PDB file of C-alpha atoms in Angstrom:
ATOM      1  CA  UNK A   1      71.411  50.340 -60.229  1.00  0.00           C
ATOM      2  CA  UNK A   2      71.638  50.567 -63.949  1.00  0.00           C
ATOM      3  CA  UNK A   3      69.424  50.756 -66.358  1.00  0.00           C
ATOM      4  CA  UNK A   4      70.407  47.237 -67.968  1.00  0.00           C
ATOM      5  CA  UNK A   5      69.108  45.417 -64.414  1.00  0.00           C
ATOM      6  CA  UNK A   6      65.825  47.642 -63.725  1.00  0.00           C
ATOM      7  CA  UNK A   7      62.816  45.690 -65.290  1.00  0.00           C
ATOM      8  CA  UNK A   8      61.155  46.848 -68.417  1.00  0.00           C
ATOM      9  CA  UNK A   9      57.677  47.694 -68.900  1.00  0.00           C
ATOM     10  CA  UNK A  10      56.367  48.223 -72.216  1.00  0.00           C
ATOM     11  CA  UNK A  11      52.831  49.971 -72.954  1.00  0.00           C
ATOM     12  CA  UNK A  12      51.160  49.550 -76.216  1.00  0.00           C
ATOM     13  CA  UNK A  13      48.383  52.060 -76.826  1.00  0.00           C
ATOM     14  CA  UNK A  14      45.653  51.227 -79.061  1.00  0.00           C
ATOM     15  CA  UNK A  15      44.453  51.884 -82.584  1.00  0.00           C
ATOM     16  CA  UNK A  16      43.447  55.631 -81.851  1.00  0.00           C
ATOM     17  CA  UNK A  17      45.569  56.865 -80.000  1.00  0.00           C
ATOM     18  CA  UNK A  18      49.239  57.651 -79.474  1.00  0.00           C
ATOM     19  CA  UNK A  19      52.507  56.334 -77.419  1.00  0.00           C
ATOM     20  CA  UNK A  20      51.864  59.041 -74.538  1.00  0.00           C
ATOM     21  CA  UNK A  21      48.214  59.229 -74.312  1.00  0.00           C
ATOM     22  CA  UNK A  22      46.945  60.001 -70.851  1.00  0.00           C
ATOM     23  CA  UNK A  23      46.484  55.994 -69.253  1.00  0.00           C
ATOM     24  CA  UNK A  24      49.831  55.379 -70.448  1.00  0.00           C
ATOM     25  CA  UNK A  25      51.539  58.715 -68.851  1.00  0.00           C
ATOM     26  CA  UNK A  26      49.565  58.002 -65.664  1.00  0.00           C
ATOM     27  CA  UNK A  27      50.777  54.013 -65.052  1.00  0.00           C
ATOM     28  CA  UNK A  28      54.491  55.157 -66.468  1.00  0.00           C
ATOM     29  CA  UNK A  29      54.936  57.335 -63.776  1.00  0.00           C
ATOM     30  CA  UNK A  30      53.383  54.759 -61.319  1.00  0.00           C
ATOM     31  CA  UNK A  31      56.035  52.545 -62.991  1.00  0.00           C
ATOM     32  CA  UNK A  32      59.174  54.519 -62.580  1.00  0.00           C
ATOM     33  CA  UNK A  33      57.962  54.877 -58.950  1.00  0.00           C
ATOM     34  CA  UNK A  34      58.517  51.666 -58.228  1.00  0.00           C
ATOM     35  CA  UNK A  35      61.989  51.605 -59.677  1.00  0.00           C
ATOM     36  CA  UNK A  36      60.455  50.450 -63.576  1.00  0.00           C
ATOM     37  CA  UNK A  37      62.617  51.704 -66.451  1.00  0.00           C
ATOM     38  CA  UNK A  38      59.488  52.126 -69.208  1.00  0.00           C
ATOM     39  CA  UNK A  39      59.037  52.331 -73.162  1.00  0.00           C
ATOM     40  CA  UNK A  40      56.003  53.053 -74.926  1.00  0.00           C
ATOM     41  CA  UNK A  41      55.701  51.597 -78.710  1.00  0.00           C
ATOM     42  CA  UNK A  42      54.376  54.093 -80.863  1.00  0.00           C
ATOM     43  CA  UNK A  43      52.320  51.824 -83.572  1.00  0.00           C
ATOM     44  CA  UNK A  44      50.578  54.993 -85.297  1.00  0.00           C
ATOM     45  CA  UNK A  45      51.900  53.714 -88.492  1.00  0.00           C
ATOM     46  CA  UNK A  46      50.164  50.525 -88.436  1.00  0.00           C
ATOM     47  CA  UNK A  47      46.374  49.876 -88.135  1.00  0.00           C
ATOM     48  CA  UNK A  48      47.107  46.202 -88.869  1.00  0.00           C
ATOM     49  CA  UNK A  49      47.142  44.473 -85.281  1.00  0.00           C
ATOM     50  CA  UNK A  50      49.352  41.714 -86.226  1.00  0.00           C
ATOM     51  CA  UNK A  51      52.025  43.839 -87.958  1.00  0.00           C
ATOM     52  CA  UNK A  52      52.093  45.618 -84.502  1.00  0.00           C
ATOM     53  CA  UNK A  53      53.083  42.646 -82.520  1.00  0.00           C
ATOM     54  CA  UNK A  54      55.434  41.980 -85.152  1.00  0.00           C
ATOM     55  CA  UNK A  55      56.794  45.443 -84.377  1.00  0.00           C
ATOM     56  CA  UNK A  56      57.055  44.485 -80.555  1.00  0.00           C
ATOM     57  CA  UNK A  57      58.137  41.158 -81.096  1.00  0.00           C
ATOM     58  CA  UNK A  58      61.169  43.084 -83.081  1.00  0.00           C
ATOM     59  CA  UNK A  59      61.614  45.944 -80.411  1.00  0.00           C
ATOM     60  CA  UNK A  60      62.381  43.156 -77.508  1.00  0.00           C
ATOM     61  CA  UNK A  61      64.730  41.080 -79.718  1.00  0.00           C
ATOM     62  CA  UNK A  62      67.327  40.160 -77.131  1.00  0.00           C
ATOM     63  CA  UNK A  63      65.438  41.702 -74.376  1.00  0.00           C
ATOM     64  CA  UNK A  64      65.797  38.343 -71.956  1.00  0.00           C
ATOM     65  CA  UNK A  65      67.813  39.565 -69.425  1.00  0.00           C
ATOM     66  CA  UNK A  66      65.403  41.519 -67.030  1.00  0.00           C
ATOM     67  CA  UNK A  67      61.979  40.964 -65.948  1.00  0.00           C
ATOM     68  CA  UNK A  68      59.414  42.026 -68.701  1.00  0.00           C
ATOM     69  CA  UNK A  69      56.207  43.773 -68.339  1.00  0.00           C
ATOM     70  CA  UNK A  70      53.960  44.360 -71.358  1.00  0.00           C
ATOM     71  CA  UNK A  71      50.840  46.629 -70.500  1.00  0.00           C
ATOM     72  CA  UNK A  72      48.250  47.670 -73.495  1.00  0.00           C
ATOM     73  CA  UNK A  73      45.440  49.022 -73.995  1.00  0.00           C
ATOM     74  CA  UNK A  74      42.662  47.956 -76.783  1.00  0.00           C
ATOM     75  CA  UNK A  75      44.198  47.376 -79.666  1.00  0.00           C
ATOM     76  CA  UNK A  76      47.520  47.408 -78.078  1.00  0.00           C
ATOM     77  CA  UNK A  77      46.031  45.084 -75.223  1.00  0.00           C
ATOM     78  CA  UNK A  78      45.656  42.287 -77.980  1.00  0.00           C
ATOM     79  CA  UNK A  79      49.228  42.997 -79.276  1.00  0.00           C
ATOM     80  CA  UNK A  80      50.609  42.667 -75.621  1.00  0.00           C
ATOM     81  CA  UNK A  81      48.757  39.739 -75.089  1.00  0.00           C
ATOM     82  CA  UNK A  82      50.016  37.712 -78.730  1.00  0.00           C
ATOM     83  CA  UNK A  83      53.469  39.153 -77.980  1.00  0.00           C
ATOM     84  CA  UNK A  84      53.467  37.224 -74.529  1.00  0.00           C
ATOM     85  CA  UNK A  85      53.026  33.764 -75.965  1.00  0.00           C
ATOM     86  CA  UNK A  86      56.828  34.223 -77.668  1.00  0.00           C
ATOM     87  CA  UNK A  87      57.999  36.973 -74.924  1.00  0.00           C
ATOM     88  CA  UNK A  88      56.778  34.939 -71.595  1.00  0.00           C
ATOM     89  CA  UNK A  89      57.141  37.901 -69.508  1.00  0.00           C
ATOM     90  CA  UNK A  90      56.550  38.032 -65.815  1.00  0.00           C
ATOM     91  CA  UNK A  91      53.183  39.537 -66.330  1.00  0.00           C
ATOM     92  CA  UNK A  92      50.846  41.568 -68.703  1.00  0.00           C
ATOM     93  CA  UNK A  93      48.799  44.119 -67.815  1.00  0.00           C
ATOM     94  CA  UNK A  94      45.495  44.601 -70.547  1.00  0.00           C
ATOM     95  CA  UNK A  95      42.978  47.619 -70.336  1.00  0.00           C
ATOM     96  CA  UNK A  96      40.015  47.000 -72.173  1.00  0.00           C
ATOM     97  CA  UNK A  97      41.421  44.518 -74.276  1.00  0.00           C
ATOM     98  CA  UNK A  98      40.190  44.214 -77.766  1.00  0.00           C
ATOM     99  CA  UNK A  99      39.858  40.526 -78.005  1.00  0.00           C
ATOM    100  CA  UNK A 100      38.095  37.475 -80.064  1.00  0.00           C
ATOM    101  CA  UNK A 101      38.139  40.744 -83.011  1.00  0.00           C
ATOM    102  CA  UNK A 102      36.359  38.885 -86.269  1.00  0.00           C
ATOM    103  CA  UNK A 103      38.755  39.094 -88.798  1.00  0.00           C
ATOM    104  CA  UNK A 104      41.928  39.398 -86.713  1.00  0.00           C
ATOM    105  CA  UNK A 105      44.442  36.566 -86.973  1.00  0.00           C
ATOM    106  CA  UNK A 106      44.736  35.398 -83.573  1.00  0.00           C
ATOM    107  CA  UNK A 107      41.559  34.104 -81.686  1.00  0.00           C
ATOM    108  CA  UNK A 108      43.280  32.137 -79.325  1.00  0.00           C
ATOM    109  CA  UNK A 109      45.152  33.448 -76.423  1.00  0.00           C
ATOM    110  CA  UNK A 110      48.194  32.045 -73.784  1.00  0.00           C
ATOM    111  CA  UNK A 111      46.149  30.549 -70.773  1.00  0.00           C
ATOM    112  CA  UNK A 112      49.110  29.627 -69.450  1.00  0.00           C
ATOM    113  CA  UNK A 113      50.658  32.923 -68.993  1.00  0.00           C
ATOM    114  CA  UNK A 114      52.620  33.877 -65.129  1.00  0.00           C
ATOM    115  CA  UNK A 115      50.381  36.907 -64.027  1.00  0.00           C
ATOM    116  CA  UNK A 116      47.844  38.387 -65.779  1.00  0.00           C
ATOM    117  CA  UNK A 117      45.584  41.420 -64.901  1.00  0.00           C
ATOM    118  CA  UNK A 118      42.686  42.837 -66.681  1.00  0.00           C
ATOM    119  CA  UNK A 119      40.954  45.817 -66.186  1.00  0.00           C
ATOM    120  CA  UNK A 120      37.718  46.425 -68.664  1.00  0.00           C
ATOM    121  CA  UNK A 121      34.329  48.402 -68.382  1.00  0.00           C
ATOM    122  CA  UNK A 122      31.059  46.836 -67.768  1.00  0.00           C
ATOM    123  CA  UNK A 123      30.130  50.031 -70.389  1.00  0.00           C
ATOM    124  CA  UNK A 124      32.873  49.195 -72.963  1.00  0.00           C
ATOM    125  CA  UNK A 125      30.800  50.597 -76.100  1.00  0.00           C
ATOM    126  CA  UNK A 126      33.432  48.225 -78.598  1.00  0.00           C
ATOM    127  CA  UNK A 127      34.458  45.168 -77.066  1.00  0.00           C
ATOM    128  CA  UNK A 128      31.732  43.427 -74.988  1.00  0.00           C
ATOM    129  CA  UNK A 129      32.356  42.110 -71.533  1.00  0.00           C
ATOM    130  CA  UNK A 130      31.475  38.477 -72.425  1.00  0.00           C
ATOM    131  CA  UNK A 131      34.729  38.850 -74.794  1.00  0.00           C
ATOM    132  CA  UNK A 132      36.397  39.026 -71.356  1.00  0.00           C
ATOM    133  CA  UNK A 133      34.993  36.586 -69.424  1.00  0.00           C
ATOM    134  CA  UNK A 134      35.722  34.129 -71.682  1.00  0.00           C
ATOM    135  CA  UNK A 135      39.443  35.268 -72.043  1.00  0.00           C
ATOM    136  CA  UNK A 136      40.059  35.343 -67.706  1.00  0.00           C
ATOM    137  CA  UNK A 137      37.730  32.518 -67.083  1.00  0.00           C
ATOM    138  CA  UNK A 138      40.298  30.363 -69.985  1.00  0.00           C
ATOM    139  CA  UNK A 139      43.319  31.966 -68.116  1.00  0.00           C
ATOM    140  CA  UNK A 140      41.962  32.156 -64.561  1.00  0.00           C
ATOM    141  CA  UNK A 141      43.646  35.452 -64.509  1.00  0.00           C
ATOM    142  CA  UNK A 142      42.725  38.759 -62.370  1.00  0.00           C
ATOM    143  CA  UNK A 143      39.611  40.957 -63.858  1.00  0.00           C
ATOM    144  CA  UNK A 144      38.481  43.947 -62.502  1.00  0.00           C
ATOM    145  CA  UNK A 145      35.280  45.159 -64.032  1.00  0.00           C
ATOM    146  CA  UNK A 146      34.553  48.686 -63.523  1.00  0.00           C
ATOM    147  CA  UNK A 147      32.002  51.100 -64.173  1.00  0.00           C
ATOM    148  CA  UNK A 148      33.384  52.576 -67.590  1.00  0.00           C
ATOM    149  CA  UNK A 149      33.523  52.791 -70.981  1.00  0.00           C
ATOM    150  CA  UNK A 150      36.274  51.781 -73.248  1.00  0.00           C
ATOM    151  CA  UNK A 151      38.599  54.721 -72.806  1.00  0.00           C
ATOM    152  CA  UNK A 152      38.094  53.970 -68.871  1.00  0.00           C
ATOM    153  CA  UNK A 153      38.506  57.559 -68.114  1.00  0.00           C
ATOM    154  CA  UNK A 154      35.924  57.753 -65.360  1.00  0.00           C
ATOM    155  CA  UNK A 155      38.262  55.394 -63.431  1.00  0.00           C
ATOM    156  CA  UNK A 156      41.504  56.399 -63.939  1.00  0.00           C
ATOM    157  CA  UNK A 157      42.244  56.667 -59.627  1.00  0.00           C
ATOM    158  CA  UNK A 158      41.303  52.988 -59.815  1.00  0.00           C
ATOM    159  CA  UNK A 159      43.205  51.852 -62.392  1.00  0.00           C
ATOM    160  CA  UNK A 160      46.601  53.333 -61.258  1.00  0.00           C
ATOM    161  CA  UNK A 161      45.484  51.516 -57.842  1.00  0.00           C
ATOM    162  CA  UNK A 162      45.173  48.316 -59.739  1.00  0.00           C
ATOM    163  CA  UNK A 163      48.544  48.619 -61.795  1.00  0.00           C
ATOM    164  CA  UNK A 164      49.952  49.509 -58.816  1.00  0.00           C
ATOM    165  CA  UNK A 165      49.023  46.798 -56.484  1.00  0.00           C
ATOM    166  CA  UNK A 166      50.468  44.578 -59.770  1.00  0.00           C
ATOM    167  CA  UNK A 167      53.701  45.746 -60.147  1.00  0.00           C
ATOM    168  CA  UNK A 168      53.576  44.951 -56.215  1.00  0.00           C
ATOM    169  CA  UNK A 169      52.818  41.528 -56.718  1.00  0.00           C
ATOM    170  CA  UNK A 170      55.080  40.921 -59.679  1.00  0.00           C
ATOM    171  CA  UNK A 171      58.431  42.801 -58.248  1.00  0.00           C
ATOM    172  CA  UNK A 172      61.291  43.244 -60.094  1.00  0.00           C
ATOM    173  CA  UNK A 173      61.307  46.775 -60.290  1.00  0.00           C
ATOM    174  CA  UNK A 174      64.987  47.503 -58.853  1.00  0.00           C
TER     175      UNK A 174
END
């Protein structure tokens, strides 16, 4: 099958870190597994979270005819998340997503989105789990709350599990 018919995922990383860090290897690889062509934005230019989605909105110009998955984490969460009110991709994957920021432009989010799935820590040390819970409960989306901080390395096993049981669910693969 070419390349031009697999569907896309696209990871955003957040404001610290880079396009390969190590959640975004580990769920690429997951990805391409399940027959997933991938692309990972690299945003270490911009600190600005809007210009960022700009950036992705710009990188998927044109990019209708496959199925779309945007994953981010953070930072790059939010931009995944804004992106998907213009993109409408099959689903959107967020880890520990930085949302309801004060001073960010967007503080209202697509409810109305086809599958979403959210993986945060109840330890998240910048973005509170009420932030959250407010988003999932609005979008009655999937949230798994794990015992973690924001980087969620303590549960990395479980959060390939989880992005892999959702690429399951969304298809589209090959």
């Amino acid at each position: 099958m070419s390349e031009e018919n697999q569907g896309l995922i696209v990871f955003s990383h957040g404001k610290e870190s880079g396009p390969h860090g190590t959640k975004i290897q580990m769920l690429a690889g997951i990805a391409i597994k399940h027959g997933w062509t991938t692309d990972s934005i690299d945003y270490t230019d911009l600190m600005d979270p809007d210009e960022r989605v700009e950036r992705l909105l710009d990188e998927l110009d044109g990019e209708s005819r496959r199925p779309l998955v945007l994953v981010g984490s953070s930072m790059g969460a939010y931009v995944s998340l804004v992106a998907a009110a213009s993109l409408r991709p099959q689903g959107v994957f967020l880890m520990a997503p930085a949302l309801y920021i004060p001073g960010w432009k967007q503080q209202q989010y697509a409810g109305d989105l086809e599958r979403v799935s959210i993986v945060h820590g109840w330890n998240d040390e910048l973005i509170p789990p009420d932030n959250i819970l407010r988003y999932a409960t609005s979008a009655a989306c999937d949230l798994h709350l794990l015992p973690a901080d924001h980087r969620l390395a303590a549960v990395l096993p479980e959060l390939g599990a989880i992005f892999e049981a959702f690429l399951r669910r969304i298809g589209g693969g090959s």
